[in-house]
mmCIF file of C-alpha atoms in Angstrom:
data_model
loop_
_atom_site.group_PDB
_atom_site.id
_atom_site.type_symbol
_atom_site.label_atom_id
_atom_site.label_comp_id
_atom_site.label_asym_id
_atom_site.label_seq_id
_atom_site.Cartn_x
_atom_site.Cartn_y
_atom_site.Cartn_z
ATOM 1 C CA MET A 6 -1.259 12.362 -16.149
ATOM 2 C CA LYS A 7 -1.603 8.809 -17.393
ATOM 3 C CA LYS A 8 -4.391 7.548 -19.638
ATOM 4 C CA SER A 9 -7.046 5.457 -17.914
ATOM 5 C CA VAL A 10 -9.651 2.945 -19.099
ATOM 6 C CA LYS A 11 -12.002 5.905 -19.529
ATOM 7 C CA ASP A 12 -9.754 7.196 -22.345
ATOM 8 C CA LEU A 13 -10.163 4.019 -24.421
ATOM 9 C CA GLY A 14 -12.441 4.178 -27.455
ATOM 10 C CA GLU A 15 -14.762 1.369 -28.542
ATOM 11 C CA ILE A 16 -13.657 -1.866 -26.804
ATOM 12 C CA GLN A 17 -16.674 -4.124 -27.467
ATOM 13 C CA GLY A 18 -15.380 -7.611 -28.376
ATOM 14 C CA LYS A 19 -11.731 -6.687 -27.663
ATOM 15 C CA THR A 20 -9.674 -8.506 -25.027
ATOM 16 C CA ALA A 21 -8.384 -6.528 -22.055
ATOM 17 C CA LEU A 22 -5.226 -7.948 -20.434
ATOM 18 C CA VAL A 23 -5.467 -6.562 -16.900
ATOM 19 C CA ARG A 24 -2.793 -6.714 -14.180
ATOM 20 C CA VAL A 25 -4.540 -6.746 -10.799
ATOM 21 C CA ASP A 26 -3.394 -7.151 -7.202
ATOM 22 C CA VAL A 27 -5.385 -9.950 -5.573
ATOM 23 C CA ASN A 28 -2.531 -11.071 -3.315
ATOM 24 C CA VAL A 29 -5.000 -11.839 -0.513
ATOM 25 C CA PRO A 30 -4.514 -13.764 2.739
ATOM 26 C CA LEU A 31 -5.789 -17.364 2.754
ATOM 27 C CA ASP A 32 -6.339 -19.654 5.751
ATOM 28 C CA ALA A 33 -5.197 -23.304 5.992
ATOM 29 C CA ASP A 34 -8.280 -24.426 4.049
ATOM 30 C CA LYS A 35 -7.516 -21.900 1.281
ATOM 31 C CA ASN A 36 -10.428 -19.612 2.177
ATOM 32 C CA VAL A 37 -9.941 -15.878 1.560
ATOM 33 C CA THR A 38 -9.781 -14.163 4.973
ATOM 34 C CA ASP A 39 -9.664 -10.530 3.774
ATOM 35 C CA ASP A 40 -11.065 -9.567 0.355
ATOM 36 C CA THR A 41 -10.204 -5.833 0.425
ATOM 37 C CA ARG A 42 -7.938 -6.142 -2.616
ATOM 38 C CA ILE A 43 -10.538 -8.121 -4.570
ATOM 39 C CA GLN A 44 -13.259 -5.550 -3.810
ATOM 40 C CA ALA A 45 -10.852 -2.781 -4.898
ATOM 41 C CA ILE A 46 -10.634 -4.081 -8.499
ATOM 42 C CA VAL A 47 -14.416 -4.521 -8.942
ATOM 43 C CA PRO A 48 -15.023 -1.030 -10.457
ATOM 44 C CA THR A 49 -12.421 -1.546 -13.221
ATOM 45 C CA VAL A 50 -13.562 -5.073 -14.083
ATOM 46 C CA LYS A 51 -17.239 -3.996 -14.129
ATOM 47 C CA TYR A 52 -16.371 -0.982 -16.307
ATOM 48 C CA LEU A 53 -14.653 -3.214 -18.898
ATOM 49 C CA LYS A 54 -17.456 -5.788 -18.683
ATOM 50 C CA ASP A 55 -20.169 -3.167 -19.230
ATOM 51 C CA LYS A 56 -18.305 -1.967 -22.328
ATOM 52 C CA GLY A 57 -18.376 -5.508 -23.734
ATOM 53 C CA ALA A 58 -14.688 -6.322 -23.450
ATOM 54 C CA LYS A 59 -13.364 -9.821 -22.771
ATOM 55 C CA ILE A 60 -11.297 -9.675 -19.574
ATOM 56 C CA VAL A 61 -8.137 -11.642 -18.791
ATOM 57 C CA LEU A 62 -6.809 -10.913 -15.295
ATOM 58 C CA MET A 63 -3.159 -11.503 -14.362
ATOM 59 C CA ALA A 64 -1.981 -11.527 -10.757
ATOM 60 C CA HIS A 65 0.461 -13.025 -8.275
ATOM 61 C CA LEU A 66 -0.008 -14.712 -4.906
ATOM 62 C CA GLY A 67 2.811 -14.874 -2.372
ATOM 63 C CA ARG A 68 6.393 -15.591 -3.382
ATOM 64 C CA PRO A 69 6.674 -18.881 -5.291
ATOM 65 C CA LYS A 70 10.104 -17.705 -6.587
ATOM 66 C CA GLY A 71 9.606 -18.645 -10.212
ATOM 67 C CA GLU A 72 8.543 -22.244 -9.438
ATOM 68 C CA LYS A 73 5.158 -23.859 -10.074
ATOM 69 C CA ASN A 74 4.377 -24.312 -6.366
ATOM 70 C CA MET A 75 0.692 -25.220 -5.967
ATOM 71 C CA GLU A 76 0.686 -23.861 -2.417
ATOM 72 C CA PHE A 77 0.461 -20.487 -4.196
ATOM 73 C CA THR A 78 -2.147 -21.348 -6.830
ATOM 74 C CA LEU A 79 -4.737 -18.665 -7.603
ATOM 75 C CA ALA A 80 -7.486 -21.283 -8.141
ATOM 76 C CA PRO A 81 -9.139 -20.643 -4.713
ATOM 77 C CA VAL A 82 -9.025 -16.888 -5.420
ATOM 78 C CA ALA A 83 -10.795 -17.434 -8.767
ATOM 79 C CA LYS A 84 -13.454 -19.456 -6.932
ATOM 80 C CA TYR A 85 -13.939 -16.657 -4.385
ATOM 81 C CA MET A 86 -14.042 -13.994 -7.118
ATOM 82 C CA SER A 87 -16.825 -15.965 -8.842
ATOM 83 C CA LYS A 88 -18.970 -15.245 -5.752
ATOM 84 C CA VAL A 89 -17.994 -11.563 -5.749
ATOM 85 C CA PHE A 90 -18.917 -11.096 -9.434
ATOM 86 C CA GLY A 91 -21.924 -13.437 -9.349
ATOM 87 C CA GLU A 92 -20.698 -15.514 -12.292
ATOM 88 C CA GLU A 93 -18.119 -18.176 -12.877
ATOM 89 C CA ILE A 94 -14.615 -16.816 -13.422
ATOM 90 C CA MET A 95 -12.787 -18.922 -16.004
ATOM 91 C CA PHE A 96 -9.507 -20.145 -14.456
ATOM 92 C CA ILE A 97 -6.581 -20.458 -16.881
ATOM 93 C CA PRO A 98 -4.094 -23.037 -15.492
ATOM 94 C CA SER A 99 -0.990 -21.788 -17.346
ATOM 95 C CA VAL A 100 0.357 -19.161 -19.741
ATOM 96 C CA GLU A 101 1.096 -21.943 -22.268
ATOM 97 C CA GLU A 102 -2.562 -23.017 -22.346
ATOM 98 C CA ALA A 103 -3.926 -19.453 -22.176
ATOM 99 C CA PRO A 104 -4.435 -18.772 -25.937
ATOM 100 C CA GLU A 105 -6.850 -21.724 -26.182
ATOM 101 C CA TYR A 106 -8.855 -20.520 -23.154
ATOM 102 C CA VAL A 107 -8.874 -16.863 -24.246
ATOM 103 C CA SER A 108 -10.177 -17.806 -27.710
ATOM 104 C CA LYS A 109 -13.310 -19.207 -26.019
ATOM 105 C CA LEU A 110 -14.095 -16.073 -23.987
ATOM 106 C CA LYS A 111 -17.370 -14.325 -24.757
ATOM 107 C CA ASP A 112 -17.856 -10.543 -24.601
ATOM 108 C CA GLY A 113 -18.045 -9.430 -20.964
ATOM 109 C CA GLN A 114 -16.665 -12.738 -19.654
ATOM 110 C CA ILE A 115 -13.872 -12.744 -17.030
ATOM 111 C CA ALA A 116 -10.875 -15.105 -16.773
ATOM 112 C CA LEU A 117 -8.064 -15.279 -14.198
ATOM 113 C CA LEU A 118 -4.631 -16.557 -15.199
ATOM 114 C CA GLU A 119 -2.659 -18.792 -12.817
ATOM 115 C CA ASN A 120 -0.020 -17.117 -10.591
ATOM 116 C CA ILE A 121 2.236 -15.076 -12.885
ATOM 117 C CA ARG A 122 5.125 -15.555 -10.443
ATOM 118 C CA PHE A 123 5.233 -19.275 -11.307
ATOM 119 C CA TYR A 124 7.463 -18.038 -14.177
ATOM 120 C CA LYS A 125 11.055 -16.964 -13.490
ATOM 121 C CA ALA A 126 10.807 -14.463 -16.376
ATOM 122 C CA GLU A 127 8.145 -12.464 -14.467
ATOM 123 C CA GLU A 128 10.680 -11.148 -11.947
ATOM 124 C CA ALA A 129 13.795 -11.315 -14.157
ATOM 125 C CA LYS A 130 15.955 -8.191 -13.991
ATOM 126 C CA ASP A 131 17.117 -8.489 -17.632
ATOM 127 C CA ASP A 132 15.854 -6.742 -20.771
ATOM 128 C CA ASP A 133 14.595 -9.959 -22.386
ATOM 129 C CA MET A 134 11.068 -9.295 -23.692
ATOM 130 C CA THR A 135 10.212 -12.881 -24.751
ATOM 131 C CA PHE A 136 7.827 -13.501 -21.845
ATOM 132 C CA ALA A 137 6.237 -10.061 -22.300
ATOM 133 C CA GLU A 138 5.667 -10.848 -25.999
ATOM 134 C CA GLN A 139 4.081 -14.209 -25.096
ATOM 135 C CA LEU A 140 1.683 -12.456 -22.684
ATOM 136 C CA ALA A 141 0.962 -9.599 -25.112
ATOM 137 C CA LYS A 142 -0.598 -12.102 -27.555
ATOM 138 C CA LEU A 143 -3.385 -12.688 -24.995
ATOM 139 C CA GLY A 144 -4.891 -9.202 -25.254
ATOM 140 C CA ASP A 145 -5.718 -6.284 -27.540
ATOM 141 C CA PHE A 146 -4.796 -3.680 -24.921
ATOM 142 C CA TYR A 147 -3.212 -3.511 -21.462
ATOM 143 C CA VAL A 148 -4.661 -2.219 -18.185
ATOM 144 C CA ASN A 149 -2.692 -1.907 -14.937
ATOM 145 C CA ASP A 150 -4.928 -1.798 -11.873
ATOM 146 C CA ALA A 151 -2.331 -3.256 -9.482
ATOM 147 C CA PHE A 152 -1.100 -0.253 -7.510
ATOM 148 C CA GLY A 153 0.180 -2.638 -4.815
ATOM 149 C CA ALA A 154 2.694 -4.018 -7.342
ATOM 150 C CA ALA A 155 3.393 -0.772 -9.243
ATOM 151 C CA HIS A 156 6.814 -0.347 -7.593
ATOM 152 C CA ARG A 157 7.958 -3.661 -9.106
ATOM 153 C CA ASN A 158 9.819 -3.596 -12.420
ATOM 154 C CA HIS A 159 8.349 -6.956 -13.468
ATOM 155 C CA THR A 160 7.119 -8.271 -16.820
ATOM 156 C CA SER A 161 3.391 -8.055 -16.012
ATOM 157 C CA THR A 162 3.666 -4.649 -14.288
ATOM 158 C CA ALA A 163 6.091 -2.751 -16.532
ATOM 159 C CA LYS A 164 7.619 -4.584 -19.527
ATOM 160 C CA LEU A 165 4.249 -5.634 -20.958
ATOM 161 C CA ALA A 166 3.018 -2.024 -21.028
ATOM 162 C CA LYS A 167 5.881 -1.134 -23.365
ATOM 163 C CA ILE A 168 4.717 -3.534 -26.095
ATOM 164 C CA LEU A 169 0.955 -4.002 -25.681
ATOM 165 C CA LYS A 170 -0.734 -0.728 -26.608
ATOM 166 C CA PRO A 171 -2.742 1.143 -25.580
ATOM 167 C CA ALA A 172 -1.459 0.702 -22.000
ATOM 168 C CA VAL A 173 -3.692 2.475 -19.497
ATOM 169 C CA SER A 174 -4.429 2.609 -15.773
ATOM 170 C CA GLY A 175 -7.462 0.982 -14.197
ATOM 171 C CA LEU A 176 -9.850 2.986 -12.006
ATOM 172 C CA LEU A 177 -8.139 1.908 -8.764
ATOM 173 C CA MET A 178 -4.668 2.804 -10.064
ATOM 174 C CA GLU A 179 -6.035 6.150 -11.277
ATOM 175 C CA LYS A 180 -7.573 6.880 -7.850
ATOM 176 C CA GLU A 181 -4.387 5.911 -5.985
ATOM 177 C CA ILE A 182 -2.225 8.201 -8.122
ATOM 178 C CA ARG A 183 -4.752 11.048 -7.928
ATOM 179 C CA CYS A 184 -5.244 10.913 -4.139
ATOM 180 C CA LEU A 185 -1.570 10.514 -3.253
ATOM 181 C CA SER A 186 -0.471 13.165 -5.785
ATOM 182 C CA GLN A 187 -3.072 15.638 -4.594
ATOM 183 C CA ALA A 188 -2.038 15.225 -0.962
ATOM 184 C CA LEU A 189 1.651 15.585 -1.770
ATOM 185 C CA ASP A 190 1.668 18.185 -4.537
ATOM 186 C CA ASN A 191 -1.403 20.324 -3.998
ATOM 187 C CA PRO A 192 -2.455 20.020 -0.353
ATOM 188 C CA GLU A 193 -4.892 22.315 1.353
ATOM 189 C CA ARG A 194 -3.002 23.728 4.338
ATOM 190 C CA PRO A 195 -2.102 23.165 7.074
ATOM 191 C CA PHE A 196 -0.709 19.826 5.863
ATOM 192 C CA THR A 197 0.255 17.319 8.576
ATOM 193 C CA ALA A 198 2.103 14.035 8.100
ATOM 194 C CA VAL A 199 2.022 11.313 10.739
ATOM 195 C CA VAL A 200 5.114 9.148 10.260
ATOM 196 C CA GLY A 201 5.438 6.106 12.483
ATOM 197 C CA GLY A 202 6.861 2.630 12.395
ATOM 198 C CA ALA A 203 9.862 0.986 13.992
ATOM 199 C CA LYS A 204 12.839 2.278 12.043
ATOM 200 C CA VAL A 205 14.190 5.639 10.944
ATOM 201 C CA SER A 206 16.313 3.859 8.306
ATOM 202 C CA SER A 207 13.257 2.561 6.416
ATOM 203 C CA LYS A 208 11.584 5.985 6.456
ATOM 204 C CA ILE A 209 14.504 8.363 5.685
ATOM 205 C CA GLY A 210 13.258 8.941 2.122
ATOM 206 C CA VAL A 211 9.707 9.560 3.349
ATOM 207 C CA LEU A 212 10.837 12.003 6.053
ATOM 208 C CA GLU A 213 13.166 13.869 3.673
ATOM 209 C CA ASN A 214 10.579 14.220 0.897
ATOM 210 C CA LEU A 215 7.749 15.209 3.245
ATOM 211 C CA LEU A 216 9.792 17.907 4.997
ATOM 212 C CA ASP A 217 9.716 19.814 1.686
ATOM 213 C CA LYS A 218 5.912 19.675 1.620
ATOM 214 C CA VAL A 219 4.322 19.634 5.098
ATOM 215 C CA ASP A 220 3.580 22.227 7.778
ATOM 216 C CA ASN A 221 3.602 19.740 10.659
ATOM 217 C CA MET A 222 5.241 16.362 11.086
ATOM 218 C CA ILE A 223 4.250 14.001 13.876
ATOM 219 C CA ILE A 224 6.957 11.400 14.525
ATOM 220 C CA GLY A 225 5.739 8.390 16.491
ATOM 221 C CA GLY A 226 6.330 4.693 16.935
ATOM 222 C CA GLY A 227 9.661 3.001 17.484
ATOM 223 C CA MET A 228 11.608 5.485 15.388
ATOM 224 C CA ALA A 229 10.964 8.245 17.975
ATOM 225 C CA TYR A 230 13.478 6.675 20.399
ATOM 226 C CA THR A 231 16.331 7.185 17.944
ATOM 227 C CA PHE A 232 15.506 10.925 18.012
ATOM 228 C CA VAL A 233 15.301 10.918 21.832
ATOM 229 C CA LYS A 234 18.690 9.195 22.169
ATOM 230 C CA ALA A 235 20.215 11.575 19.616
ATOM 231 C CA ASN A 236 19.241 14.383 21.997
ATOM 232 C CA GLY A 237 20.776 12.699 25.039
ATOM 233 C CA GLY A 238 17.582 11.183 26.506
ATOM 234 C CA LYS A 239 17.368 7.893 28.407
ATOM 235 C CA ILE A 240 15.424 5.304 26.411
ATOM 236 C CA GLY A 241 15.931 2.132 28.494
ATOM 237 C CA ASN A 242 15.518 -0.974 26.328
ATOM 238 C CA SER A 243 13.507 0.811 23.619
ATOM 239 C CA ILE A 244 14.151 0.074 19.954
ATOM 240 C CA CYS A 245 16.889 2.361 18.617
ATOM 241 C CA GLU A 246 19.170 2.568 15.582
ATOM 242 C CA ASP A 247 22.497 3.841 16.853
ATOM 243 C CA ASP A 248 23.771 4.260 13.285
ATOM 244 C CA GLN A 249 20.922 6.720 12.570
ATOM 245 C CA LEU A 250 21.520 9.214 15.398
ATOM 246 C CA GLU A 251 23.192 11.734 13.068
ATOM 247 C CA VAL A 252 20.394 11.263 10.518
ATOM 248 C CA ALA A 253 17.827 12.061 13.225
ATOM 249 C CA LYS A 254 19.696 15.270 14.091
ATOM 250 C CA ALA A 255 19.896 16.220 10.399
ATOM 251 C CA ILE A 256 16.132 15.695 10.019
ATOM 252 C CA GLU A 257 15.488 17.927 13.050
ATOM 253 C CA LYS A 258 17.754 20.605 11.537
ATOM 254 C CA LYS A 259 16.054 20.406 8.137
ATOM 255 C CA ALA A 260 12.643 20.763 9.819
ATOM 256 C CA ALA A 261 13.842 23.855 11.704
ATOM 257 C CA ASP A 262 15.337 25.362 8.517
ATOM 258 C CA LYS A 263 12.091 24.732 6.601
ATOM 259 C CA GLY A 264 9.849 26.027 9.409
ATOM 260 C CA VAL A 265 8.169 22.618 9.763
ATOM 261 C CA LYS A 266 6.784 21.953 13.233
ATOM 262 C CA LEU A 267 8.099 18.584 14.449
ATOM 263 C CA VAL A 268 5.743 17.029 16.977
ATOM 264 C CA MET A 269 7.315 14.300 19.104
ATOM 265 C CA ALA A 270 5.842 12.282 21.949
ATOM 266 C CA THR A 271 6.643 13.746 25.387
ATOM 267 C CA ASP A 272 5.316 10.827 27.437
ATOM 268 C CA VAL A 273 5.094 7.132 26.599
ATOM 269 C CA LEU A 274 3.687 3.859 27.835
ATOM 270 C CA VAL A 275 6.582 1.568 28.804
ATOM 271 C CA THR A 276 6.620 -2.130 29.641
ATOM 272 C CA ASP A 277 9.060 -4.696 31.012
ATOM 273 C CA ASP A 278 7.259 -7.459 29.071
ATOM 274 C CA PHE A 279 6.406 -6.976 25.392
ATOM 275 C CA SER A 280 3.554 -9.498 25.651
ATOM 276 C CA GLY A 281 1.765 -6.846 27.745
ATOM 277 C CA ASN A 282 1.501 -9.018 30.848
ATOM 278 C CA GLY A 283 4.249 -7.340 32.863
ATOM 279 C CA THR A 284 4.442 -3.902 34.485
ATOM 280 C CA ASN A 285 3.085 -1.180 32.169
ATOM 281 C CA LYS A 286 3.401 2.488 33.180
ATOM 282 C CA PHE A 287 3.582 6.019 31.775
ATOM 283 C CA VAL A 288 6.881 7.916 31.946
ATOM 284 C CA LYS A 289 8.531 10.899 30.233
ATOM 285 C CA ILE A 290 9.942 9.792 26.891
ATOM 286 C CA ASN A 291 13.493 10.847 27.799
ATOM 287 C CA GLU A 292 13.410 9.169 31.232
ATOM 288 C CA ILE A 293 12.671 5.517 30.401
ATOM 289 C CA PRO A 294 14.111 3.276 33.150
ATOM 290 C CA ASP A 295 16.482 0.407 32.346
ATOM 291 C CA GLY A 296 14.647 -2.860 31.739
ATOM 292 C CA PHE A 297 11.651 -1.033 30.224
ATOM 293 C CA GLU A 298 10.855 -0.229 26.576
ATOM 294 C CA GLY A 299 8.504 2.304 25.044
ATOM 295 C CA VAL A 300 5.527 0.720 23.267
ATOM 296 C CA ASP A 301 2.902 3.469 22.828
ATOM 297 C CA ALA A 302 2.296 7.217 22.996
ATOM 298 C CA GLY A 303 1.226 8.456 26.443
ATOM 299 C CA PRO A 304 -1.913 10.548 27.249
ATOM 300 C CA ASP A 305 -0.197 13.964 26.869
ATOM 301 C CA SER A 306 1.306 12.929 23.527
ATOM 302 C CA ARG A 307 -2.018 11.575 22.266
ATOM 303 C CA LYS A 308 -3.677 14.897 23.038
ATOM 304 C CA ALA A 309 -0.850 16.879 21.387
ATOM 305 C CA PHE A 310 -1.008 14.690 18.260
ATOM 306 C CA ALA A 311 -4.817 14.945 18.093
ATOM 307 C CA ASP A 312 -4.782 18.755 18.484
ATOM 308 C CA VAL A 313 -2.398 19.147 15.525
ATOM 309 C CA ILE A 314 -4.393 16.699 13.385
ATOM 310 C CA LYS A 315 -7.750 18.328 14.109
ATOM 311 C CA SER A 316 -6.434 21.740 13.070
ATOM 312 C CA SER A 317 -5.158 20.357 9.732
ATOM 313 C CA LYS A 318 -6.783 20.463 6.299
ATOM 314 C CA THR A 319 -4.693 17.642 4.754
ATOM 315 C CA ILE A 320 -3.440 14.613 6.707
ATOM 316 C CA LEU A 321 -1.206 11.823 5.450
ATOM 317 C CA MET A 322 -0.576 8.880 7.787
ATOM 318 C CA ASN A 323 2.308 6.515 7.119
ATOM 319 C CA GLY A 324 2.911 4.264 10.096
ATOM 320 C CA PRO A 325 1.327 3.680 13.533
ATOM 321 C CA VAL A 326 2.523 5.415 16.725
ATOM 322 C CA GLY A 327 2.754 2.274 18.896
ATOM 323 C CA ALA A 328 2.752 -1.521 18.891
ATOM 324 C CA PHE A 329 -0.998 -1.504 18.124
ATOM 325 C CA GLU A 330 -1.161 -5.232 17.313
ATOM 326 C CA ASN A 331 -1.327 -5.779 21.089
ATOM 327 C CA PRO A 332 -4.560 -4.238 22.483
ATOM 328 C CA ALA A 333 -2.619 -3.095 25.580
ATOM 329 C CA PHE A 334 -0.419 -0.886 23.370
ATOM 330 C CA ALA A 335 -3.019 0.352 20.849
ATOM 331 C CA GLU A 336 -4.480 3.465 22.486
ATOM 332 C CA GLY A 337 -2.051 5.943 20.909
ATOM 333 C CA THR A 338 -2.677 4.708 17.357
ATOM 334 C CA LYS A 339 -6.435 4.632 18.061
ATOM 335 C CA ALA A 340 -6.309 8.258 19.288
ATOM 336 C CA VAL A 341 -4.454 9.368 16.131
ATOM 337 C CA LEU A 342 -6.963 7.574 13.876
ATOM 338 C CA ALA A 343 -9.933 8.987 15.818
ATOM 339 C CA ALA A 344 -8.534 12.511 15.339
ATOM 340 C CA ILE A 345 -8.060 11.883 11.602
ATOM 341 C CA VAL A 346 -11.654 10.605 11.326
ATOM 342 C CA GLU A 347 -12.945 13.737 13.118
ATOM 343 C CA ALA A 348 -10.856 16.060 10.931
ATOM 344 C CA THR A 349 -12.167 14.267 7.810
ATOM 345 C CA LYS A 350 -15.759 14.743 8.988
ATOM 346 C CA ASN A 351 -14.963 18.440 9.316
ATOM 347 C CA GLY A 352 -13.797 18.675 5.699
ATOM 348 C CA ALA A 353 -10.111 17.696 5.808
ATOM 349 C CA THR A 354 -8.560 15.390 3.197
ATOM 350 C CA SER A 355 -7.105 12.247 4.774
ATOM 351 C CA VAL A 356 -4.892 9.659 3.114
ATOM 352 C CA ILE A 357 -3.783 6.484 4.897
ATOM 353 C CA GLY A 358 -0.632 5.416 3.094
ATOM 354 C CA GLY A 359 -0.092 1.703 2.993
ATOM 355 C CA GLY A 360 1.272 -1.082 5.183
ATOM 356 C CA ASP A 361 0.758 -1.076 8.943
ATOM 357 C CA SER A 362 -1.248 2.176 8.938
ATOM 358 C CA VAL A 363 -3.835 0.495 6.713
ATOM 359 C CA SER A 364 -3.947 -2.570 9.007
ATOM 360 C CA ALA A 365 -4.551 -0.250 11.976
ATOM 361 C CA ALA A 366 -7.154 1.826 10.097
ATOM 362 C CA LYS A 367 -9.026 -1.349 9.117
ATOM 363 C CA LYS A 368 -8.822 -2.727 12.644
ATOM 364 C CA PHE A 369 -10.171 0.355 14.432
ATOM 365 C CA CYS A 370 -12.168 2.279 11.784
ATOM 366 C CA LYS A 371 -13.986 1.890 8.462
ATOM 367 C CA ALA A 372 -12.367 2.678 5.100
ATOM 368 C CA GLU A 373 -15.110 5.241 4.355
ATOM 369 C CA ASP A 374 -14.052 7.239 7.452
ATOM 370 C CA PHE A 375 -11.069 8.496 5.406
ATOM 371 C CA THR A 376 -10.737 10.213 2.030
ATOM 372 C CA HIS A 377 -8.489 7.432 0.747
ATOM 373 C CA VAL A 378 -6.945 4.256 2.140
ATOM 374 C CA SER A 379 -4.113 3.087 -0.101
ATOM 375 C CA THR A 380 -4.007 -0.556 -1.229
ATOM 376 C CA GLY A 381 -0.242 -0.504 -1.742
ATOM 377 C CA GLY A 382 2.252 -0.916 1.108
ATOM 378 C CA GLY A 383 5.652 -0.705 -0.570
ATOM 379 C CA ALA A 384 4.213 1.177 -3.553
ATOM 380 C CA SER A 385 2.681 3.966 -1.471
ATOM 381 C CA LEU A 386 5.887 4.214 0.598
ATOM 382 C CA GLU A 387 7.987 4.704 -2.557
ATOM 383 C CA PHE A 388 5.414 7.110 -4.020
ATOM 384 C CA ILE A 389 5.548 9.237 -0.838
ATOM 385 C CA GLU A 390 9.356 9.138 -1.059
ATOM 386 C CA GLY A 391 9.023 10.756 -4.482
ATOM 387 C CA LYS A 392 10.325 7.740 -6.403
ATOM 388 C CA VAL A 393 9.141 6.877 -9.922
ATOM 389 C CA LEU A 394 7.073 3.671 -9.902
ATOM 390 C CA PRO A 395 7.932 1.471 -12.943
ATOM 391 C CA GLY A 396 4.339 0.209 -13.258
ATOM 392 C CA VAL A 397 3.040 3.768 -13.514
ATOM 393 C CA ALA A 398 5.843 5.163 -15.670
ATOM 394 C CA ALA A 399 5.269 2.510 -18.358
ATOM 395 C CA LEU A 400 1.652 3.552 -18.985
ATOM 396 C CA ASP A 401 0.600 5.893 -21.837
ATOM 397 C CA ASP A 402 0.521 9.630 -21.084
ATOM 398 C CA LYS A 403 -2.656 11.568 -21.717
#
């Protein structure tokens, strides 16, 4: 277990250097269109504020590639955060000017540093610690609350924690690690994983790691057609990775050897026009006609998926089971989410693990319908794969 902000002693008057993830979407007028990530860091910032610490937040926005590109300035985010916290957030325009600004901070005051990715050294792959040492001078201790960036081996997420001590997790980071670890390492059974998304290749690590842990695995979304083709089925124009056919067979064999029940779609919604305006019909998954592609789970599959989910005590969802972005192809993903919500109401633990699953969960449900909705796309994917996240590894152990 890693130390968290709750393990710090007296911090009144000390400066907390806090890495957060406020990489939020902005519209053309630079207005924040979804503040989920900002709301997620509120508990940590309030905790530090209530303890009388001075707070310097570091974050990135987009991919400015080490250049000072004002299209990616965090100034509008600081303005929005001022409304969220009900006080003006001091905006620090550069790392070079930061010491002067930080020296003026009062106890409990919050500042946000300009986009840390304006500096090439932030993402540098070398062992040079000069930039980390420059940042370390801005705080008395380090807090990482940016789970969404914890899989990055960057200066502000990993290197800094090696030199600015103590280095602890924020409350969001702590919750992410706890909820994902509990689901993976100590699940109440039966444990069901829903793995969706377009490609088998991007989820091999997830599938492999989960097969050692789950009782049931539901495979949905575009990756299902690679399994169907591997077993000789007709998939029409559906998405398929021909170089992964052997991998699909190996995953099926591993599941059989481990006694894991693999649940695949048996019927699917197919279309001859991906915009949804063509002919849409239900067919058996292994009998998709030429000129048609599978875009969603069919009614029989939805029921089969829901039955397995509702009889589970732990559910981890990583990926949708159809092209849910189009309302015409969203019913399968909606049915899976509705079953997870019902199971959660009946006492199951549910974790929605990053990326598209979170987008779908937000679109069709409320975050409080689930035990935990992860804020990290790539980070939660790598965590579920069993990889070590540099931003977590660098923090102090309890």
